Short mmCIF file of C-alpha atoms and ligand atoms in Angstrom, two decimals:
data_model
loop_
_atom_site.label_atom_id
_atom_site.label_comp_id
_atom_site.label_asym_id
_atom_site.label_seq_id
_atom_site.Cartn_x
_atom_site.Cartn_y
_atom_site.Cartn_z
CA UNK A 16 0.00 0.00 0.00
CA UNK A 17 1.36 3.57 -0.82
CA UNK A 18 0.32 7.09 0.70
CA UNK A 19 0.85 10.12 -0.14
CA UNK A 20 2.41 12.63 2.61
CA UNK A 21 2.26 16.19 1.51
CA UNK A 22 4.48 19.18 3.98
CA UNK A 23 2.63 22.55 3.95
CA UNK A 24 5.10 25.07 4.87
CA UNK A 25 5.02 28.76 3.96
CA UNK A 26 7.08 28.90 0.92
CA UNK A 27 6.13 25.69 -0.79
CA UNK A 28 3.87 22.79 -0.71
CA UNK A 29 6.31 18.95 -0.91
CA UNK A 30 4.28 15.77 -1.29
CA UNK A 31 5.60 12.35 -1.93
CA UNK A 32 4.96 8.98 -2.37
CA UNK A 33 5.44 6.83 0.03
CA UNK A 34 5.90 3.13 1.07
CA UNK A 35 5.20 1.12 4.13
CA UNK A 36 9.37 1.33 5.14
CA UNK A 37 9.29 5.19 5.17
CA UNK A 38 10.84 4.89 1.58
CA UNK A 39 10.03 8.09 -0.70
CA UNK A 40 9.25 6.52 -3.97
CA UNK A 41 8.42 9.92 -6.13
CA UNK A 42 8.07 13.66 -5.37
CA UNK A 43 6.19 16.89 -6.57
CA UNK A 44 6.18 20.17 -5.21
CA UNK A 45 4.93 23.97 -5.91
CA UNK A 46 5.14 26.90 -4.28
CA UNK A 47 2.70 28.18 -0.99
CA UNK A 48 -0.03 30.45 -2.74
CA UNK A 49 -1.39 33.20 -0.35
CA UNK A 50 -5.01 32.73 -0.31
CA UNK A 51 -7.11 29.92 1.33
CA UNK A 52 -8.54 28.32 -1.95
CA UNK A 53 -5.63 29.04 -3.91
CA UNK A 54 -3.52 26.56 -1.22
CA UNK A 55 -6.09 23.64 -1.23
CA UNK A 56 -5.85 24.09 -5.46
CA UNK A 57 -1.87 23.89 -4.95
CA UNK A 58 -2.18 20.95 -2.48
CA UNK A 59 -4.67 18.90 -4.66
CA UNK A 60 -2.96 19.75 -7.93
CA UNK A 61 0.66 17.97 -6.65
CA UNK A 62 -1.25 15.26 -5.08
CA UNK A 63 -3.12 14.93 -8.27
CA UNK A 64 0.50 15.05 -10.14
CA UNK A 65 1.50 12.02 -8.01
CA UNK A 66 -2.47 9.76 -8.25
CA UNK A 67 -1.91 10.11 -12.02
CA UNK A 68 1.23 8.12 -11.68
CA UNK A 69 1.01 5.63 -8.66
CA UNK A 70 -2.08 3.82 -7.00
CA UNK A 71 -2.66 5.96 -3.78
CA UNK A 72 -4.80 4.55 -0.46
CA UNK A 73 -4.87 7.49 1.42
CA UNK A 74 -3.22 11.26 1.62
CA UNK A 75 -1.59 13.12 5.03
CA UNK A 76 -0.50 16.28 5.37
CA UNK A 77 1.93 17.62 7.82
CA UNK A 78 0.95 21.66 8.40
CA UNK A 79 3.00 24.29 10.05
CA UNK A 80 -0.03 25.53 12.48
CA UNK A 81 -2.75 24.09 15.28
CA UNK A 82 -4.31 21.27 14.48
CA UNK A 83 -8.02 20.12 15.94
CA UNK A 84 -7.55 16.79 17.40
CA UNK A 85 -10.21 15.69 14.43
CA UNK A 86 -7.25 15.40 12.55
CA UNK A 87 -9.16 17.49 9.71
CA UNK A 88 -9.54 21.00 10.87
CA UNK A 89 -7.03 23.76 10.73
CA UNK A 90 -7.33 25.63 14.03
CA UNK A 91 -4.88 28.45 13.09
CA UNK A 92 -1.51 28.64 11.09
CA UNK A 93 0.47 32.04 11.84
CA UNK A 94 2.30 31.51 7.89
CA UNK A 95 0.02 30.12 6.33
CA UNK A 96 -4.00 31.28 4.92
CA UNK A 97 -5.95 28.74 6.95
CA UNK A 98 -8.03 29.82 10.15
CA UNK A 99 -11.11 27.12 11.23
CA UNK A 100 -10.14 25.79 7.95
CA UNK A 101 -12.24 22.56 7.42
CA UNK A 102 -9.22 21.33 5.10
CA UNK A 103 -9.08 17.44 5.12
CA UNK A 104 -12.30 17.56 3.72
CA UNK A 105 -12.19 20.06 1.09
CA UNK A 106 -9.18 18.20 -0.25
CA UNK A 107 -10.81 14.84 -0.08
CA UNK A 108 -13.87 15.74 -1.52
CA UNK A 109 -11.49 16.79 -4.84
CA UNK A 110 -8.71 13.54 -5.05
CA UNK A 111 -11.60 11.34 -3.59
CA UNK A 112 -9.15 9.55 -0.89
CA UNK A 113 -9.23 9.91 2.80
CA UNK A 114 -7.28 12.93 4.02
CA UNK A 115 -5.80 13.23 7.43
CA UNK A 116 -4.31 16.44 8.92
CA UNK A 117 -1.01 16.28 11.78
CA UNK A 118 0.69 19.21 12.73
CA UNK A 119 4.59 19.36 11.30
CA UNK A 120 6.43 18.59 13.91
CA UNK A 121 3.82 15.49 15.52
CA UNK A 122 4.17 14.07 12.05
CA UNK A 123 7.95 14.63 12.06
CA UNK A 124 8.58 13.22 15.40
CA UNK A 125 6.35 10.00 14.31
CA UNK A 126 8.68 9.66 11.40
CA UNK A 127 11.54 9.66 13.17
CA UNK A 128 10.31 7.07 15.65
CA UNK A 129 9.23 4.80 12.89
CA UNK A 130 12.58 5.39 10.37
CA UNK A 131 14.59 6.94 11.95
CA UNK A 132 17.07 8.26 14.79
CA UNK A 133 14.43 7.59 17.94
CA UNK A 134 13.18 3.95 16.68
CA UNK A 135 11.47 1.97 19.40
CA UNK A 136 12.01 4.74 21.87
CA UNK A 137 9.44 4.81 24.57
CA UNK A 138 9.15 8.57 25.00
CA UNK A 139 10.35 10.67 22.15
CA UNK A 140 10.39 14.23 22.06
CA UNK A 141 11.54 16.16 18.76
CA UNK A 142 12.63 19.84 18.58
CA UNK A 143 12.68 20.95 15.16
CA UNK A 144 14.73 23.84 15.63
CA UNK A 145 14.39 26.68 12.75
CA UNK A 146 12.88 29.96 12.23
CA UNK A 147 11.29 29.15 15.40
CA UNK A 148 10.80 25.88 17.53
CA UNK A 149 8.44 23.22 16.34
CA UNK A 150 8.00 20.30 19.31
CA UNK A 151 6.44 16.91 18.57
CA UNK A 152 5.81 14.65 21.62
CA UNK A 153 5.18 10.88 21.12
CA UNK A 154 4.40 8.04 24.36
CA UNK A 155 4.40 4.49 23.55
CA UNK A 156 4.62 5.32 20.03
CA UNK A 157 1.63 7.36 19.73
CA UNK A 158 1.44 11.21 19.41
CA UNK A 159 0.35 13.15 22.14
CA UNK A 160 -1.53 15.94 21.20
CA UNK A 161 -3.00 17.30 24.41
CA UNK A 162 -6.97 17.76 24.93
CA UNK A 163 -7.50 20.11 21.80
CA UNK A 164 -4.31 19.60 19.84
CA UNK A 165 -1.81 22.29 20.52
CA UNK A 166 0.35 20.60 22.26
CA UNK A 167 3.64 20.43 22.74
CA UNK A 168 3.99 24.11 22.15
CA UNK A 169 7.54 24.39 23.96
CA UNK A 170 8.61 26.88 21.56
CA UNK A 171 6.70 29.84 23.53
CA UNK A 172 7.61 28.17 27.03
CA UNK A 173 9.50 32.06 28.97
CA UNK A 174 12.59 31.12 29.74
CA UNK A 175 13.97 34.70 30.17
CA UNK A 176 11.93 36.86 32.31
CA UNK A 177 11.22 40.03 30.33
CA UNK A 178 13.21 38.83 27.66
CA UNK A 179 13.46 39.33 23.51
CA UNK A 180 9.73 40.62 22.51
CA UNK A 181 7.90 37.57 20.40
CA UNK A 182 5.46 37.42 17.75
CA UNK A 183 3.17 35.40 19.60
CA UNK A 184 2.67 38.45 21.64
CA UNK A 185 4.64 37.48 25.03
CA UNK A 186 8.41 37.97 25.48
CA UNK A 187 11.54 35.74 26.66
CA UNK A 188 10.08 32.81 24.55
CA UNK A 189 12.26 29.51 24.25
CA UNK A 190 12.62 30.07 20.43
CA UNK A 191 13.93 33.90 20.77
CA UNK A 192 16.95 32.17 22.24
CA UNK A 193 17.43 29.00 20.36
CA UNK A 194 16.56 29.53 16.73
CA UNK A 195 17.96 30.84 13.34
CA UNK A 196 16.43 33.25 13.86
CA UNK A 197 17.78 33.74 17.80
CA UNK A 198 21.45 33.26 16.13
CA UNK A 199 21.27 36.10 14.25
CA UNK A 200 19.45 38.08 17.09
CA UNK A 201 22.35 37.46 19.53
CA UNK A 202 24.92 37.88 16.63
CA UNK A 203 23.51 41.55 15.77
CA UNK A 204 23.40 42.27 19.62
CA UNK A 205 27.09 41.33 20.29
CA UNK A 206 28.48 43.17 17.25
CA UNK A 207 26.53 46.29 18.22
CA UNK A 208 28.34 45.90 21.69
CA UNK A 209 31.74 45.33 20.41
CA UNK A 210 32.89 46.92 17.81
CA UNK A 211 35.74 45.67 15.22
CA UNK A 212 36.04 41.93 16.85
CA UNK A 213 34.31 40.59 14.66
CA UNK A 214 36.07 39.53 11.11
CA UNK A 215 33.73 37.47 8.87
CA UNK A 216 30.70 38.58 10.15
CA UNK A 217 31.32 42.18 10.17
CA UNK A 218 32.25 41.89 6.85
CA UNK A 219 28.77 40.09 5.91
CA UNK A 220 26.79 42.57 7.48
CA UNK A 221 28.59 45.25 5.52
CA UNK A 222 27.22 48.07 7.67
CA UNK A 223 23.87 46.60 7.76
CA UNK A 224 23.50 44.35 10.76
CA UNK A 225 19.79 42.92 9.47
CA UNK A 226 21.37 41.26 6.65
CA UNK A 227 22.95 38.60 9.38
CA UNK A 228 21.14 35.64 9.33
CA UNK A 229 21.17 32.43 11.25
CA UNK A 230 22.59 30.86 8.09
CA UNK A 231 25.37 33.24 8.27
CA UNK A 232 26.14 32.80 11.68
CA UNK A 233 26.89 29.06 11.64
CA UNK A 234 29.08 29.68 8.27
CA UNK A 235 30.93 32.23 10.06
CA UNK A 236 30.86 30.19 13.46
CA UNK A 237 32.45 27.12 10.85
CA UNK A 238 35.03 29.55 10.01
CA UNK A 239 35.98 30.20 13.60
CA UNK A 240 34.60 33.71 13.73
CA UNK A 241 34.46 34.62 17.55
CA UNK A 242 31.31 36.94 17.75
CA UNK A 243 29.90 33.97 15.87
CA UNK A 244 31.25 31.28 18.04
CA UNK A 245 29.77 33.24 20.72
CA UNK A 246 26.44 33.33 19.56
CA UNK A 247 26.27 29.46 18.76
CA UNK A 248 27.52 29.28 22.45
CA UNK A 249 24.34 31.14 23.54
CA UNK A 250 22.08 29.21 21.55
CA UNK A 251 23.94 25.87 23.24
CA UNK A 252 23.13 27.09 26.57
CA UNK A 253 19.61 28.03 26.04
CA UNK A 254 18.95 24.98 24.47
CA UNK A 255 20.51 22.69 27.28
CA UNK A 256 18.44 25.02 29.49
CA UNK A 257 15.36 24.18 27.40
CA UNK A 258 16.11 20.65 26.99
CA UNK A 259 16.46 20.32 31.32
CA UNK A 260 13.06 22.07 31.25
CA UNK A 261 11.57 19.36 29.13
CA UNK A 262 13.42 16.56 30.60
CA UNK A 263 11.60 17.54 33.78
CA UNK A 264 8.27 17.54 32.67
CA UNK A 265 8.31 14.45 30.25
CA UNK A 266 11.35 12.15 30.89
CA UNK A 267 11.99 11.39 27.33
CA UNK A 268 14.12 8.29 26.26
CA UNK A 269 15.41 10.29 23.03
CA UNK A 270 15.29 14.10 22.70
CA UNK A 271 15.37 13.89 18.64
CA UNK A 272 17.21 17.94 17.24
CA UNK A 273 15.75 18.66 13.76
CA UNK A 274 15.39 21.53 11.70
CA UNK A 275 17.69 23.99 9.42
CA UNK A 276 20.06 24.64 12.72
CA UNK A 277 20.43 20.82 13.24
CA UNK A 278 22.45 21.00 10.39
CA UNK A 279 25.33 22.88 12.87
CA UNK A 280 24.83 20.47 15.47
CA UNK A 281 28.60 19.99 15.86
CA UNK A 282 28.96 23.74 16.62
CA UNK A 283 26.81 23.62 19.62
CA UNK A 284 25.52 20.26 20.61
CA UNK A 285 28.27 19.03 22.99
CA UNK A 286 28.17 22.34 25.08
CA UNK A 287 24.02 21.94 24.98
CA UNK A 288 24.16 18.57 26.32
CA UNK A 289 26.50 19.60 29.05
CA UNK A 290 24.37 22.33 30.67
CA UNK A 291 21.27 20.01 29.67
CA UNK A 292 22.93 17.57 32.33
CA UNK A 293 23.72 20.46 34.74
CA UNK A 294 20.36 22.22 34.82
CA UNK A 295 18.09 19.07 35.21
CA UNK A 296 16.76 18.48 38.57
CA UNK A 297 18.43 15.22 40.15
CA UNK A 298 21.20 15.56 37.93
CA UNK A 299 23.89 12.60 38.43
CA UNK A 300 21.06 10.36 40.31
CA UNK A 301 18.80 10.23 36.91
CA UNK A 302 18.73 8.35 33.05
CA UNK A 303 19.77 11.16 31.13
CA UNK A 304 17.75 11.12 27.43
CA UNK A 305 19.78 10.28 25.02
CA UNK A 306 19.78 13.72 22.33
CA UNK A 307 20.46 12.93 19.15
CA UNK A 308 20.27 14.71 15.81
CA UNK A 309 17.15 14.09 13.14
CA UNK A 310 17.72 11.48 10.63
CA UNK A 311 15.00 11.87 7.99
CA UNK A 312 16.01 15.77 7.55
CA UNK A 313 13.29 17.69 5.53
CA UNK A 314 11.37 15.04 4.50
CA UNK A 315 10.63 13.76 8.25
CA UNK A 316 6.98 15.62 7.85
CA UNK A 317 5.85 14.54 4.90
CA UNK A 318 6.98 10.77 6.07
CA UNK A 319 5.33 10.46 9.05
CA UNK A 320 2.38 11.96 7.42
CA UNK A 321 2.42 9.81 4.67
CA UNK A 322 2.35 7.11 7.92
CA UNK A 323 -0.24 8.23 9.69
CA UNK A 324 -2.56 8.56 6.52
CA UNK A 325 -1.37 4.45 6.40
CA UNK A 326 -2.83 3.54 10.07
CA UNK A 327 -5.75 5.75 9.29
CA UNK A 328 -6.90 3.78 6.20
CA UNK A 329 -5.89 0.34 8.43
CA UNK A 330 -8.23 1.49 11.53
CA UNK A 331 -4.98 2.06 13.78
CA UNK A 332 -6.12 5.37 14.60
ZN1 LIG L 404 6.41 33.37 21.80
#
């Protein structure tokens, strides 16, 4: 039996076709329109793409926002057009196959406990660690979603008492600190405070500090640029911070790092899992998770959609 598992993010739409071993057997993609009905067009026009080619039993999709715990409603999805959206069915009522809705990082973190880096684990959480922080939570194997589906939401847990102002509307938020987009945030603040130490980064910014990204940071960090290194060894301590935080409240087995900034893992996840250890209560008298980095990169959403759309059509949900 295939599926197809289709990622919604805000700059483009990635389905794919895939088998019962997590195996992505063919792709399609186009990019995120703006309006409501102009996404579910884009979203049934790749899945259509992929029908015409392959036999298809059911569809997931893996969205970037709050999803009902119908597993077909769009609550609310800060990039994207949906708000009460009633999507799975829209969709399904066009490709005529079931359609089943997870949020990104829940169908992610299934992914990478079926395929991947936290197989078998009893207690997985994921942090998919980007613009922001995306958290997946899964017991026994099954996601937890909480009574009306938002969480895990650790990305907005304060961790820094009137801290860095947040789009959600509060301040000090987890992902202000440990993000991309917290990289360059720390990078800009350090340069503004001293002057001419930085080389490579100075440079980049070119006397305009927005132009700094989190992408820009970790090359610079890679190239042993010290405001840089600095800045990854802020983001390492506010993730171990984070990490003792979550430890305490769920105990996980494996803490499983994904996202864009996984991909510097060796600049900062040594020193994270250090202050993790520290900052835990009971540390040295406890199992410490074991944190490891993502396996199934970008495609981890649209897998373990593609894999819950599977135990949907076979009644295990
Ligand atoms: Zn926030």
């Amino acid at each position: 039996m295939l599926t197809v598992g289709v990622d919604v993010g805000g700059t483009s739409v990635r389905a794919g076709v895939v088998d019962r071993r997590g195996t992505i057997l063919d792709t399609a993609r186009v990019g995120t329109p703006s309006g409501a009905d102009a996404l579910n067009d884009a979203i049934v026009s790749v899945i259509s793409s992929l029908t015409a080619r392959h036999t298809i039993s059911a569809v997931g999709l893996a969205v970037a926002g709050f999803v009902a715990t119908d597993l077909k409603t769009v609550m609310f999805a800060p990039h994207l057009a949906w708000r009460k959206a009633a999507v799975a069915e829209r969709i399904s009522r066009k490709i005529d196959l079931p359609v089943v809705l997870e949020h990104d990082a829940n169908a992610a973190a299934l992914a990478e406990f079926r395929y991947g880096a936290a197989r078998g684990a009893k207690v997985v959480t994921l942090i998919a660690i980007g613009t922001g922080i995306g958290a997946g939570l899964l017991l026994d194997g099954k996601i937890f979603r909480g009574a009306y589906g938002v969480a895990p939401e650790l990305g907005h847990l304060r961790i820094v008492p009137n801290g860095r102002p947040c789009s959600c509307g509060k301040s000090g938020c987890w992902e202000r600190y440990c993000s991309g987009t917290a990289l360059s945030a720390t990078a800009i603040e350090l340069l503004a405070g001293h002057p001419g130490q930085s080389t490579v980064l100075a440079r980049e910014a070119a006397g305009d500090a927005r132009s700094i990204t989190g992408r820009k940071v970790a090359g610079a960090a890679r190239d042993g640029d010290p405001v840089a290194l600095r800045a990854m060894a802020e983001l390492a301590r506010w993730l171990g911070e984070g990490l003792a935080l979550v430890a305490d409240i769920y105990d996980p087995e494996v803490i499983v790092i994904a996202g864009g900034v996984s991909e510097s893992a060796p600049l900062f996840l040594d020193d994270a899992r250090e202050i993790y250890r520290d900052a835990m209560t009971g540390a040295g008298y406890r199992p410490l998770a074991r944190i490891r980095t993502a396996q199934l990169g970008d495609d981890a959403g649209l897998v373990g959609a593609a894999a819950l759309a599977r135990d949907v059509v076979n009644g295990h949900h």
